[in-house]
């Protein structure tokens, strides 16, 4: 007992020191934060202090009429009936640039559905633009409140220059609740990107190139229908990191597509012997067997249907028809051997990208569109049932860089703010990673030689 009494004299000073250290740390964090973060920190304090009262008003409490053991003992002494207890879910609040993230417990009769029904009341009480409620594991929910709209807040992305840790993960940006949106590229044969000019299509693809360029296990080739030479257009700063490039010349594009189809055939014939699997994604990309990404910008340039009886028109019509057949081969048969096709066009209607190509691509993004028909072509018929998420509503300049897509595991459609990558940063990444550029055909030749197998030499692609 004397020992306990002796230690008790130290409890108060230790408590004061700990509380003081916490207060100093909080003040330092507040001072060092920018203006937006400071507002969120003050908002987080209001959420914590007002939670008990707000939960009762929003119907997020439960009345427990069974007294606790202590209440029963007290009641027996006093001869009074124990009063029922009002249980309030416990929460943890974390501020960020856009608002607050609240993690809450569930209670009997207060589960995910009850939180979701109260979302609009929480938004008003917390002065948020919108509030979402999602499950966060058994017995828990995460409540996301955004004070400012992430979709109308332009963001920038500065590439790190470091190889990505996961080559199957494509980070697109943030959704309307400022949550990171990522899609998996594993076993994905193709991606379609649609939107009116200037809506952000090429900028989104530039981020993809800059993020994956530091990896020798990714090789990129581009066909850009907007330009005639590699030194022109949106990819001029990135062409150093591309093992091949062609412009709007249909003959050059046809030769490029043929070479990639030959690469696909060669990989298909040796994949089981060389990699020991039928699907490259079972072992993942490597510098010897890189993920080969074909970017086709202004895709309608290469698939357009020419009508006419003169020799020139007939020749162009034959070229575009063959281009469609070749790209169809890559999309339908290239997935298992590590070939990904990204098709970009203003509209992904059947006259721009043939439906036998477009409908095989499982990932579709659409930036701003002018017509519902264009939105349906890009995202499918179901977008008619979600008018608030339609890309037709993104025509305001504030939404440049915002795309819509269907996400697995989420109902409806998700709107995503894609960040802007400056030309200077893109050029720097291309220069710094140009030494990683390699022709996948030559990589395959080297791999076959290293494993003691014969290979049929194939001419390398030229820029």
XYZ file of C-alpha atoms in Angstrom:
463
model
C 0.000 0.000 0.000
C 2.847 2.370 0.825
C 4.420 1.628 -2.582
C 1.170 2.495 -4.330
C 0.918 5.727 -2.368
C 4.510 6.598 -3.282
C 3.879 6.124 -7.007
C 0.673 8.142 -6.865
C 2.631 11.369 -6.364
C 4.169 10.899 -9.837
C 0.876 10.348 -11.663
C -0.174 14.001 -11.863
C 3.171 15.353 -13.191
C 3.418 12.562 -15.769
C -0.139 13.226 -16.890
C 0.559 16.948 -17.228
C 3.697 16.268 -19.294
C 1.867 13.882 -21.635
C -1.056 16.257 -22.145
C 1.328 19.143 -22.723
C 3.299 17.169 -25.311
C 0.064 16.276 -27.095
C -1.033 19.922 -27.134
C 2.346 21.068 -28.495
C 2.251 18.413 -31.228
C -1.295 19.453 -32.177
C -0.338 23.144 -32.352
C 2.746 22.361 -34.467
C 0.659 20.286 -36.889
C -1.888 23.084 -37.129
C 0.722 25.777 -37.769
C 2.538 23.735 -40.415
C -0.671 22.795 -42.262
C -1.958 24.778 -45.239
C -5.199 26.716 -45.097
C -7.381 23.883 -46.368
C -5.969 21.408 -43.886
C -6.475 23.845 -41.012
C -10.155 24.150 -41.883
C -10.418 20.349 -41.918
C -8.692 20.098 -38.527
C -11.171 22.541 -37.012
C -13.973 20.613 -38.682
C -12.686 17.375 -37.132
C -12.810 18.943 -33.657
C -16.439 20.005 -34.209
C -17.339 16.500 -35.391
C -15.831 14.896 -32.261
C -17.381 17.330 -29.789
C -20.815 17.295 -31.356
C -21.062 13.605 -32.152
C -23.057 12.429 -29.108
C -25.750 15.037 -29.574
C -25.851 14.647 -33.376
C -26.056 10.854 -33.159
C -29.107 11.109 -30.905
C -30.847 13.576 -33.214
C -30.037 11.472 -36.313
C -31.341 8.270 -34.748
C -27.945 6.611 -34.539
C -28.256 5.578 -30.893
C -29.771 2.567 -29.140
C -31.593 2.449 -25.808
C -30.362 -0.437 -23.682
C -33.005 -1.293 -21.082
C -30.940 -4.071 -19.517
C -29.052 -2.556 -16.554
C -25.375 -3.214 -16.093
C -24.098 -5.209 -13.120
C -23.034 -2.036 -11.291
C -26.446 -0.451 -11.897
C -28.171 -3.549 -10.513
C -26.067 -3.485 -7.355
C -26.711 0.239 -6.872
C -30.425 -0.225 -7.459
C -30.643 -2.974 -4.859
C -29.054 -0.678 -2.281
C -31.227 2.325 -3.134
C -34.378 0.387 -3.935
C -34.805 2.311 -7.206
C -35.367 0.999 -10.753
C -32.244 1.325 -12.956
C -32.664 3.879 -15.736
C -32.130 2.618 -19.319
C -28.840 3.515 -20.991
C -28.533 5.346 -24.320
C -25.636 3.841 -26.290
C -23.806 6.032 -28.820
C -21.415 4.528 -31.398
C -17.756 5.327 -30.812
C -15.955 7.205 -33.583
C -12.442 8.131 -34.695
C -12.026 11.263 -36.794
C -9.166 12.047 -39.173
C -8.941 15.304 -41.170
C -7.438 15.617 -44.637
C -7.237 18.189 -47.424
C -10.859 17.761 -48.530
C -12.705 17.114 -45.262
C -12.906 14.372 -42.638
C -12.826 10.585 -42.499
C -14.889 9.171 -39.637
C -14.624 5.522 -38.643
C -17.569 4.429 -36.504
C -18.773 1.304 -34.749
C -22.141 -0.260 -35.394
C -24.698 -1.172 -32.739
C -27.729 -3.445 -32.710
C -30.316 -1.769 -34.969
C -27.706 0.832 -36.019
C -25.860 -0.690 -38.958
C -24.652 0.300 -42.393
C -28.136 0.998 -43.724
C -28.996 3.355 -40.851
C -25.764 5.309 -41.348
C -26.452 5.602 -45.090
C -29.979 6.889 -44.461
C -28.552 9.576 -42.153
C -25.839 10.657 -44.619
C -27.644 13.798 -45.766
C -28.229 14.905 -42.155
C -24.562 14.348 -41.350
C -23.575 16.365 -44.430
C -25.662 19.344 -43.275
C -24.421 19.140 -39.679
C -20.762 18.827 -40.702
C -21.065 21.483 -43.453
C -19.963 19.041 -46.139
C -20.712 19.036 -49.845
C -21.493 15.324 -49.698
C -21.120 12.374 -47.336
C -20.672 8.701 -48.222
C -20.940 5.667 -45.961
C -19.187 2.398 -46.809
C -18.514 -0.805 -44.859
C -15.154 -0.931 -43.102
C -15.107 -4.517 -41.898
C -17.321 -6.429 -39.447
C -19.055 -4.061 -37.072
C -17.504 -0.929 -38.577
C -18.330 1.737 -41.166
C -16.280 4.533 -42.681
C -18.018 7.875 -43.198
C -16.377 10.183 -45.735
C -17.340 13.844 -45.605
C -15.927 16.218 -48.203
C -16.091 19.926 -47.561
C -14.883 20.987 -51.014
C -15.746 19.092 -54.202
C -12.729 17.027 -55.340
C -14.158 16.884 -58.867
C -13.908 20.641 -59.341
C -10.550 20.977 -57.580
C -7.767 20.657 -60.191
C -4.898 18.460 -59.053
C -1.394 17.926 -60.371
C 0.788 14.848 -60.333
C 4.551 14.929 -60.245
C 5.991 11.519 -61.209
C 8.493 10.153 -58.718
C 10.679 8.469 -61.324
C 10.686 5.290 -59.241
C 9.465 1.966 -60.689
C 5.942 1.089 -59.571
C 5.804 -1.623 -56.923
C 2.773 -3.242 -58.581
C 2.614 -3.345 -62.379
C -1.014 -4.460 -62.274
C -2.168 -1.298 -60.472
C -3.185 1.760 -62.492
C -3.862 4.769 -60.262
C -6.371 6.949 -62.086
C -7.011 9.725 -59.550
C -9.589 10.477 -56.850
C -13.345 10.052 -56.860
C -15.971 12.527 -55.714
C -15.190 11.627 -52.083
C -11.412 12.155 -52.571
C -10.729 8.414 -52.296
C -7.995 6.976 -54.506
C -9.325 5.105 -57.539
C -7.223 2.279 -58.947
C -7.960 -0.385 -61.530
C -6.204 -3.678 -62.060
C -4.508 -4.266 -65.417
C -3.984 -7.976 -64.817
C -5.716 -9.990 -67.539
C -7.065 -6.816 -69.155
C -6.841 -6.955 -72.978
C -7.956 -3.410 -73.726
C -9.047 -0.021 -72.436
C -11.184 2.548 -74.230
C -10.959 6.267 -73.469
C -13.534 8.671 -74.910
C -14.337 12.375 -74.600
C -14.641 15.615 -76.505
C -11.430 17.459 -77.495
C -9.717 19.129 -74.559
C -11.569 17.105 -71.926
C -8.434 15.442 -70.537
C -8.062 12.154 -72.446
C -4.431 12.490 -73.475
C -3.412 13.975 -70.121
C -4.782 10.911 -68.352
C -2.809 8.600 -70.647
C 0.334 10.744 -70.163
C 0.123 10.026 -66.435
C -0.067 6.313 -67.212
C 3.084 6.524 -69.324
C 4.993 8.596 -66.746
C 4.064 6.249 -63.892
C 5.067 3.058 -65.719
C 8.059 4.419 -67.680
C 10.592 3.792 -64.846
C 9.950 0.035 -65.113
C 11.956 -2.012 -67.620
C 9.123 -4.557 -67.474
C 6.847 -2.202 -69.444
C 7.398 -1.233 -73.086
C 5.195 1.259 -74.909
C 4.364 1.823 -78.567
C 2.085 4.570 -79.871
C 0.043 5.287 -82.980
C -1.176 8.899 -82.891
C -3.711 9.791 -85.552
C -3.470 13.517 -84.794
C 0.084 14.017 -86.073
C 2.393 13.018 -88.905
C 5.701 12.850 -87.043
C 6.908 11.882 -83.583
C 8.116 15.421 -82.911
C 4.552 16.745 -83.097
C 1.556 16.485 -80.820
C 0.948 15.382 -77.253
C 3.491 12.557 -77.170
C 6.510 14.499 -78.445
C 7.939 14.688 -74.918
C 7.391 10.971 -74.250
C 8.520 9.426 -77.519
C 12.019 8.720 -76.139
C 10.447 6.122 -73.859
C 8.550 4.453 -76.714
C 10.158 1.664 -78.713
C 8.089 2.616 -81.761
C 5.851 5.444 -82.969
C 3.786 6.211 -86.034
C 1.548 9.086 -87.044
C -1.514 9.273 -89.252
C 0.049 7.434 -92.204
C -2.113 4.353 -92.740
C 0.679 2.344 -94.353
C 2.999 2.946 -91.383
C 0.240 2.099 -88.943
C -0.579 -1.060 -90.858
C 3.057 -2.171 -90.739
C 3.197 -1.416 -87.015
C 0.064 -3.425 -86.246
C 1.378 -6.340 -88.312
C 4.623 -6.378 -86.365
C 2.746 -6.442 -83.062
C 0.528 -9.280 -84.273
C 3.685 -11.217 -85.221
C 5.016 -10.538 -81.706
C 1.763 -11.850 -80.290
C 2.034 -15.027 -82.384
C 5.663 -15.612 -81.380
C 4.853 -15.152 -77.706
C 1.842 -17.459 -77.953
C 3.970 -20.211 -79.513
C 6.679 -20.198 -76.831
C 5.028 -18.939 -73.621
C 4.478 -22.343 -72.081
C 8.028 -23.524 -72.819
C 9.718 -20.273 -71.714
C 7.578 -19.073 -68.802
C 6.127 -22.417 -67.756
C 2.570 -21.010 -67.735
C -0.167 -20.400 -70.268
C -0.898 -16.910 -68.955
C 1.864 -14.355 -68.462
C -0.058 -12.722 -65.602
C 0.487 -15.840 -63.474
C 4.154 -14.829 -63.153
C 3.912 -11.124 -64.009
C 5.803 -8.927 -66.485
C 9.599 -8.872 -66.510
C 12.320 -7.055 -68.494
C 12.721 -10.235 -70.545
C 8.962 -10.534 -71.157
C 7.653 -6.957 -70.738
C 4.060 -5.846 -70.668
C 3.669 -4.340 -74.142
C 1.253 -1.402 -74.226
C -0.110 -0.199 -77.560
C -1.621 3.301 -77.354
C -3.843 4.206 -80.311
C -4.825 7.869 -80.085
C -7.541 9.231 -82.390
C -8.260 5.596 -83.150
C -10.908 6.441 -85.738
C -8.084 7.578 -88.034
C -6.995 3.970 -88.515
C -10.437 2.304 -88.654
C -12.421 4.767 -90.773
C -14.578 3.259 -93.517
C -13.678 4.784 -96.870
C -16.406 4.674 -99.516
C -15.655 5.090 -103.191
C -14.758 3.150 -106.307
C -11.533 4.876 -107.336
C -8.270 2.961 -106.773
C -6.998 5.277 -104.005
C -10.172 5.022 -101.973
C -10.330 1.249 -102.391
C -6.731 0.916 -101.204
C -7.400 3.077 -98.120
C -10.554 1.102 -97.356
C -8.577 -2.142 -97.545
C -5.915 -0.727 -95.194
C -8.392 0.423 -92.540
C -10.272 -2.877 -92.721
C -7.008 -4.763 -92.207
C -6.044 -2.402 -89.370
C -9.282 -3.280 -87.613
C -8.623 -6.989 -88.098
C -5.073 -6.701 -86.757
C -6.074 -4.698 -83.656
C -8.918 -7.144 -83.062
C -6.320 -9.916 -83.008
C -4.269 -8.035 -80.402
C -7.252 -7.296 -78.168
C -8.794 -10.755 -78.342
C -5.612 -12.825 -78.207
C -2.958 -10.628 -76.608
C -4.150 -10.633 -72.990
C -2.491 -13.878 -71.902
C 0.857 -12.994 -73.503
C 1.080 -9.520 -71.968
C -0.220 -7.151 -74.647
C -2.504 -4.283 -73.605
C -4.250 -1.990 -76.094
C -5.447 1.494 -75.063
C -7.796 3.018 -77.644
C -8.532 6.751 -77.464
C -11.177 8.528 -79.511
C -13.566 11.444 -79.187
C -16.490 9.061 -79.560
C -16.279 5.300 -79.235
C -19.272 4.688 -81.458
C -19.118 1.817 -83.923
C -17.957 4.042 -86.776
C -14.946 5.240 -84.736
C -13.920 1.988 -83.035
C -15.476 -1.189 -84.469
C -17.789 -2.830 -81.959
C -15.972 -6.149 -82.280
C -12.962 -4.345 -80.751
C -14.686 -1.911 -78.385
C -16.959 -4.457 -76.732
C -14.046 -6.742 -75.825
C -12.328 -4.016 -73.772
C -13.437 -4.479 -70.135
C -12.324 -1.022 -68.945
C -14.005 2.042 -70.409
C -13.490 5.664 -69.382
C -15.401 8.624 -70.701
C -14.530 12.251 -70.185
C -17.066 14.952 -71.124
C -19.514 14.057 -73.895
C -22.067 16.168 -75.730
C -24.693 13.508 -76.390
C -26.228 10.651 -74.461
C -25.573 8.384 -77.440
C -21.829 9.028 -77.150
C -21.981 8.319 -73.414
C -23.806 5.041 -74.055
C -21.214 4.026 -76.654
C -18.410 4.666 -74.157
C -19.964 3.243 -70.992
C -22.841 1.004 -71.992
C -26.628 1.219 -71.894
C -26.757 1.240 -68.094
C -25.456 4.812 -67.980
C -28.980 5.914 -68.970
C -30.107 4.774 -65.514
C -27.553 7.013 -63.781
C -28.123 10.487 -65.258
C -26.298 12.265 -62.414
C -23.090 10.386 -63.280
C -23.401 10.773 -67.055
C -20.390 12.346 -68.813
C -22.879 14.665 -70.523
C -22.959 16.620 -67.233
C -19.179 17.228 -67.394
C -19.144 19.873 -70.135
C -18.422 22.727 -67.714
C -14.752 23.874 -67.852
C -14.476 23.077 -64.133
C -14.740 19.384 -65.038
C -11.826 19.235 -67.478
C -9.885 16.160 -66.401
C -12.909 14.377 -64.876
C -13.844 10.958 -66.247
C -16.641 8.471 -65.603
C -16.251 4.710 -65.396
C -17.959 1.627 -63.987
C -16.001 0.206 -61.052
C -16.131 -3.426 -60.029
C -17.742 -3.856 -56.631
C -19.524 -0.497 -56.762
C -23.062 0.134 -57.911
C -23.550 2.561 -60.773
C -20.704 4.688 -62.075
C -17.788 6.514 -60.475
C -16.621 10.017 -61.396
C -12.857 10.462 -61.193
C -10.670 13.568 -61.108
C -7.492 12.677 -63.042
C -4.421 14.766 -62.176
C -2.510 16.916 -64.651
C 1.094 16.073 -65.513
C 3.106 19.028 -66.817
C 5.017 18.780 -70.102
C 8.257 19.500 -68.267
C 7.761 16.593 -65.864
C 6.789 14.271 -68.714
C 9.895 15.234 -70.701
C 12.104 14.733 -67.637
C 10.729 11.237 -67.007
C 11.142 10.279 -70.673
C 14.761 11.482 -70.683
C 15.594 9.772 -67.407
C 14.082 6.433 -68.440
C 14.940 6.368 -72.162
C 17.725 3.838 -71.490
C 15.043 1.334 -70.437
C 13.408 1.380 -73.877
C 13.692 -1.998 -75.621
C 12.031 -3.783 -78.519
C 9.965 -6.699 -77.111
C 10.909 -8.755 -80.179
C 14.574 -8.422 -79.308
C 13.812 -9.164 -75.657
C 12.106 -12.374 -76.739
C 15.091 -13.308 -78.940
C 17.466 -12.823 -76.020
C 15.226 -14.821 -73.687
C 15.028 -17.721 -76.132
C 18.789 -17.739 -76.573
C 19.308 -17.682 -72.812
C 17.039 -20.717 -72.408
C 18.811 -22.583 -75.226
C 15.873 -22.460 -77.634
C 15.981 -21.430 -81.256
C 14.304 -18.254 -82.398
C 13.241 -16.845 -85.703
C 14.820 -13.410 -86.069
C 12.324 -10.631 -86.514
C 13.161 -7.102 -87.663
C 12.928 -4.564 -84.890
C 10.426 -1.755 -84.961
C 11.804 1.648 -85.898
C 10.638 5.048 -84.882
